[in-house]
CSV table of C-alpha atoms in Angstrom, one decimal:
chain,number,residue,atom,x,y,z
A,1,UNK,CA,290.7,30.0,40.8
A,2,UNK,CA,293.6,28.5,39.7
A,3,UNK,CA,295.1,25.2,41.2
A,4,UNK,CA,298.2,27.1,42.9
A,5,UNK,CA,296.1,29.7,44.6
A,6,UNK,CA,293.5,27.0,46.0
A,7,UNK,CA,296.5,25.1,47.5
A,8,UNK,CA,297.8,28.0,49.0
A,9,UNK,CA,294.8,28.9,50.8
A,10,UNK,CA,294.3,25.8,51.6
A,11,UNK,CA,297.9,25.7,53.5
A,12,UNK,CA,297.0,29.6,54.8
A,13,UNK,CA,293.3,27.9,56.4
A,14,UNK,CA,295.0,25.0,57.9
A,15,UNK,CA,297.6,27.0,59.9
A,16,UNK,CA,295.2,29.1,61.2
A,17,UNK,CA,293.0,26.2,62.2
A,18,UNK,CA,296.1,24.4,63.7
A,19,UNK,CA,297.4,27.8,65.6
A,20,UNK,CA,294.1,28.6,67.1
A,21,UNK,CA,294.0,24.5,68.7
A,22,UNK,CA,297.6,25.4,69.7
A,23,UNK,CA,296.3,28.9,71.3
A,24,UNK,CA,292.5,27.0,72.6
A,25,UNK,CA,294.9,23.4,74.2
A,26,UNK,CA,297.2,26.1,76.0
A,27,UNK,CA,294.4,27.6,77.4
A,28,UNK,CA,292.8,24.2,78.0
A,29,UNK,CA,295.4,22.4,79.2
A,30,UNK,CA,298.2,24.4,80.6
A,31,UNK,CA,297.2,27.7,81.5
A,32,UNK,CA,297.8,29.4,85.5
A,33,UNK,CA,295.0,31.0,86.4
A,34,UNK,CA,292.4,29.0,84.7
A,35,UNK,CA,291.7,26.9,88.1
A,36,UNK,CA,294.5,24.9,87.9
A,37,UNK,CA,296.6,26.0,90.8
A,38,UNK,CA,293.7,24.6,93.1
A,39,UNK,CA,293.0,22.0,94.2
A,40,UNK,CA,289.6,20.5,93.3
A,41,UNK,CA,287.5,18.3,95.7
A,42,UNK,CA,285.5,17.2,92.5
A,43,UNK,CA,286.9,17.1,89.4
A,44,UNK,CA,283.7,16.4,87.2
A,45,UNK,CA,280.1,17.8,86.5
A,46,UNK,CA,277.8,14.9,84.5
A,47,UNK,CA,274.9,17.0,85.7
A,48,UNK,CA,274.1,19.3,83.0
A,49,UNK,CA,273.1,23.1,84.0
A,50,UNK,CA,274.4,22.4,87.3
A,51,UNK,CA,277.7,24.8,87.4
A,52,UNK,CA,275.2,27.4,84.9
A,53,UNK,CA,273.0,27.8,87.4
A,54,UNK,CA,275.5,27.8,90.3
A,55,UNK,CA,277.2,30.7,88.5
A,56,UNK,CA,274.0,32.5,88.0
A,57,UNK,CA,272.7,32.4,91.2
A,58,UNK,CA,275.9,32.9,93.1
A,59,UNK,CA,276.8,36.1,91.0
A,60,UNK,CA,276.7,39.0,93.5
A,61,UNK,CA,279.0,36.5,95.6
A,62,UNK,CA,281.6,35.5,93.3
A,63,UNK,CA,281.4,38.6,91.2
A,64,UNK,CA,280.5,39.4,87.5
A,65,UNK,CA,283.7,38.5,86.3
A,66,UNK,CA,284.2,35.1,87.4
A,67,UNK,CA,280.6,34.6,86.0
A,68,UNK,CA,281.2,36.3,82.7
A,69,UNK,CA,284.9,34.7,82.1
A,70,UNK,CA,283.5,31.1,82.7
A,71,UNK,CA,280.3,30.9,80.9
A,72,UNK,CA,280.8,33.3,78.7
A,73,UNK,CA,284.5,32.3,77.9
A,74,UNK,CA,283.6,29.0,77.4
A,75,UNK,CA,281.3,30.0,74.5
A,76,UNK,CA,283.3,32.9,73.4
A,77,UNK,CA,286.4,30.3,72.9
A,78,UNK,CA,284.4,27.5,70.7
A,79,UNK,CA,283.1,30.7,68.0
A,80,UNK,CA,286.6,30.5,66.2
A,81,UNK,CA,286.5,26.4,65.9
A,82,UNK,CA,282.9,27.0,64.5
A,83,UNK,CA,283.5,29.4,62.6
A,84,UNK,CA,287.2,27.7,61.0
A,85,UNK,CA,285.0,24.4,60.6
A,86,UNK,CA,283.7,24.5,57.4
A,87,UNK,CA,286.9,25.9,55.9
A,88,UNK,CA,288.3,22.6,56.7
A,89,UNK,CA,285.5,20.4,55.0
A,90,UNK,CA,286.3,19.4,51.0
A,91,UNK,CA,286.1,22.1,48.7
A,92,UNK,CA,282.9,21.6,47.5
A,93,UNK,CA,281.2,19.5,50.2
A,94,UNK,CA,277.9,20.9,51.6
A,95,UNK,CA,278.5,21.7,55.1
A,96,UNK,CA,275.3,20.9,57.4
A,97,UNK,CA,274.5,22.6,60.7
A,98,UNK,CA,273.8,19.4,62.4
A,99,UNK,CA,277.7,18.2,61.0
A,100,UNK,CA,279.3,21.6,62.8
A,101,UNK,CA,277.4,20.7,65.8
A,102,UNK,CA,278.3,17.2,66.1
A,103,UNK,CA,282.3,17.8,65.5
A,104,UNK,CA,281.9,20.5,68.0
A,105,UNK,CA,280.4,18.6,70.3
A,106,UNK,CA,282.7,15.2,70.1
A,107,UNK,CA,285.7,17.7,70.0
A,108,UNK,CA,284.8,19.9,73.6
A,109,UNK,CA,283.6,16.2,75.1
A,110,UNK,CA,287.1,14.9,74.1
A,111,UNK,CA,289.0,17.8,75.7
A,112,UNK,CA,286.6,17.3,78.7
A,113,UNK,CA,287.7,13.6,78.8
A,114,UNK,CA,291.5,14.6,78.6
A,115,UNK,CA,291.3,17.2,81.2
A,116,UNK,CA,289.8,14.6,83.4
A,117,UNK,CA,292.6,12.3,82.6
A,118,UNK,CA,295.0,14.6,83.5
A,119,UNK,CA,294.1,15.8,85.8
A,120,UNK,CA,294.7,19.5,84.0
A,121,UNK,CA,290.8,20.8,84.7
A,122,UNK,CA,287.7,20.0,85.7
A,123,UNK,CA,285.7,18.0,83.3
A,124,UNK,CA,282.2,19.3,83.3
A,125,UNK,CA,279.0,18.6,81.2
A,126,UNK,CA,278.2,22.2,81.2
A,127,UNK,CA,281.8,23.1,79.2
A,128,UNK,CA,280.1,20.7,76.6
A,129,UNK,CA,277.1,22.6,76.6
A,130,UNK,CA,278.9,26.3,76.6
A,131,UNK,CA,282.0,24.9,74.0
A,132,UNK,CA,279.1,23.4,71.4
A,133,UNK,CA,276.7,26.5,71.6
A,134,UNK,CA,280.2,28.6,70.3
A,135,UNK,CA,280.8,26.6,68.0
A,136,UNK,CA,277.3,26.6,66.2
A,137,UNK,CA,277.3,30.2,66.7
A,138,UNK,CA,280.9,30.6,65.0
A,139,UNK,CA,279.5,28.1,62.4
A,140,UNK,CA,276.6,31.0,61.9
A,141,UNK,CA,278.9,33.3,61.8
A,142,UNK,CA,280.4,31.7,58.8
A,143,UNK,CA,277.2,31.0,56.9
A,144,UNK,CA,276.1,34.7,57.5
A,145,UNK,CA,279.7,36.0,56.4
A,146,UNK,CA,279.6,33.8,53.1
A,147,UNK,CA,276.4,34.8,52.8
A,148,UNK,CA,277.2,38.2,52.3
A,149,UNK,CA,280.2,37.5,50.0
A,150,UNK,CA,278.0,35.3,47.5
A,151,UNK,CA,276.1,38.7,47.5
A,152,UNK,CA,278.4,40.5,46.3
């Protein structure tokens, strides 16, 4: 491939990248209706599995939708930065599933962090755990996607 036509996907990858942590820090940070409008008597979980198994076992009372649009939505909004992840490494550089999981995994621990600092969200131990099991998934995703295209 010539050296115009890397650059420029290149320049394509990296606004993606930077519009979807634009689109995932609105949600994060600034969105109504994410819990924000309440006010929280505790604004951290360090106990991990605690709000997971809350959710769980209090689904008939809070309803499948709250339950499905938390833990699932915390997953389902990490697949993207998985999966974008390895696009972002040097061209050439062996990506390793234990390097997508760590980036993951300091990135969603310093968003928790932030929204504690702020004030903006509840920082929580089991957003870690949801955010970094998206991303590894999105990083599959991406392995099983090139995968395929090396097949061809």
């Amino acid at each position: 491939m010539s050296n115009r036509k890397e650059e420029f996907f290149l320049l394509i990858k990296n606004a993606v990248f930077a519009a979807y942590l634009a689109f995932l820090s609105y949600g994060l940070f600034f969105a109504d209706g994410m819990g924000r409008t309440e006010r929280q008597i505790k604004s951290y979980n360090l106990v991990p599995f605690t709000e997971i198994k809350r959710y769980i076992s209090y689904a008939d009372t809070i309803g499948l939708p709250i339950v499905f649009f938390n833990l699932l939505g915390n997953v389902l909004a990490f697949v993207p930065f998985g999966f974008l992840l390895p696009a972002m490494w040097p061209k050439g550089e062996k990506h390793h599933p234990i390097a997508a999981i760590l980036v993951t995994l300091s990135f969603s621990v310093v968003v928790e962090i932030l929204q504690f600092a702020t004030k903006s969200g509840i920082a929580d131990i089991d957003d870690v755990i949801l955010n970094t099991a998206g991303g590894f998934l999105g990083y599959i995703l991406y392995l099983v996607i090139e995968a395929a295209h090396k097949k061809k």
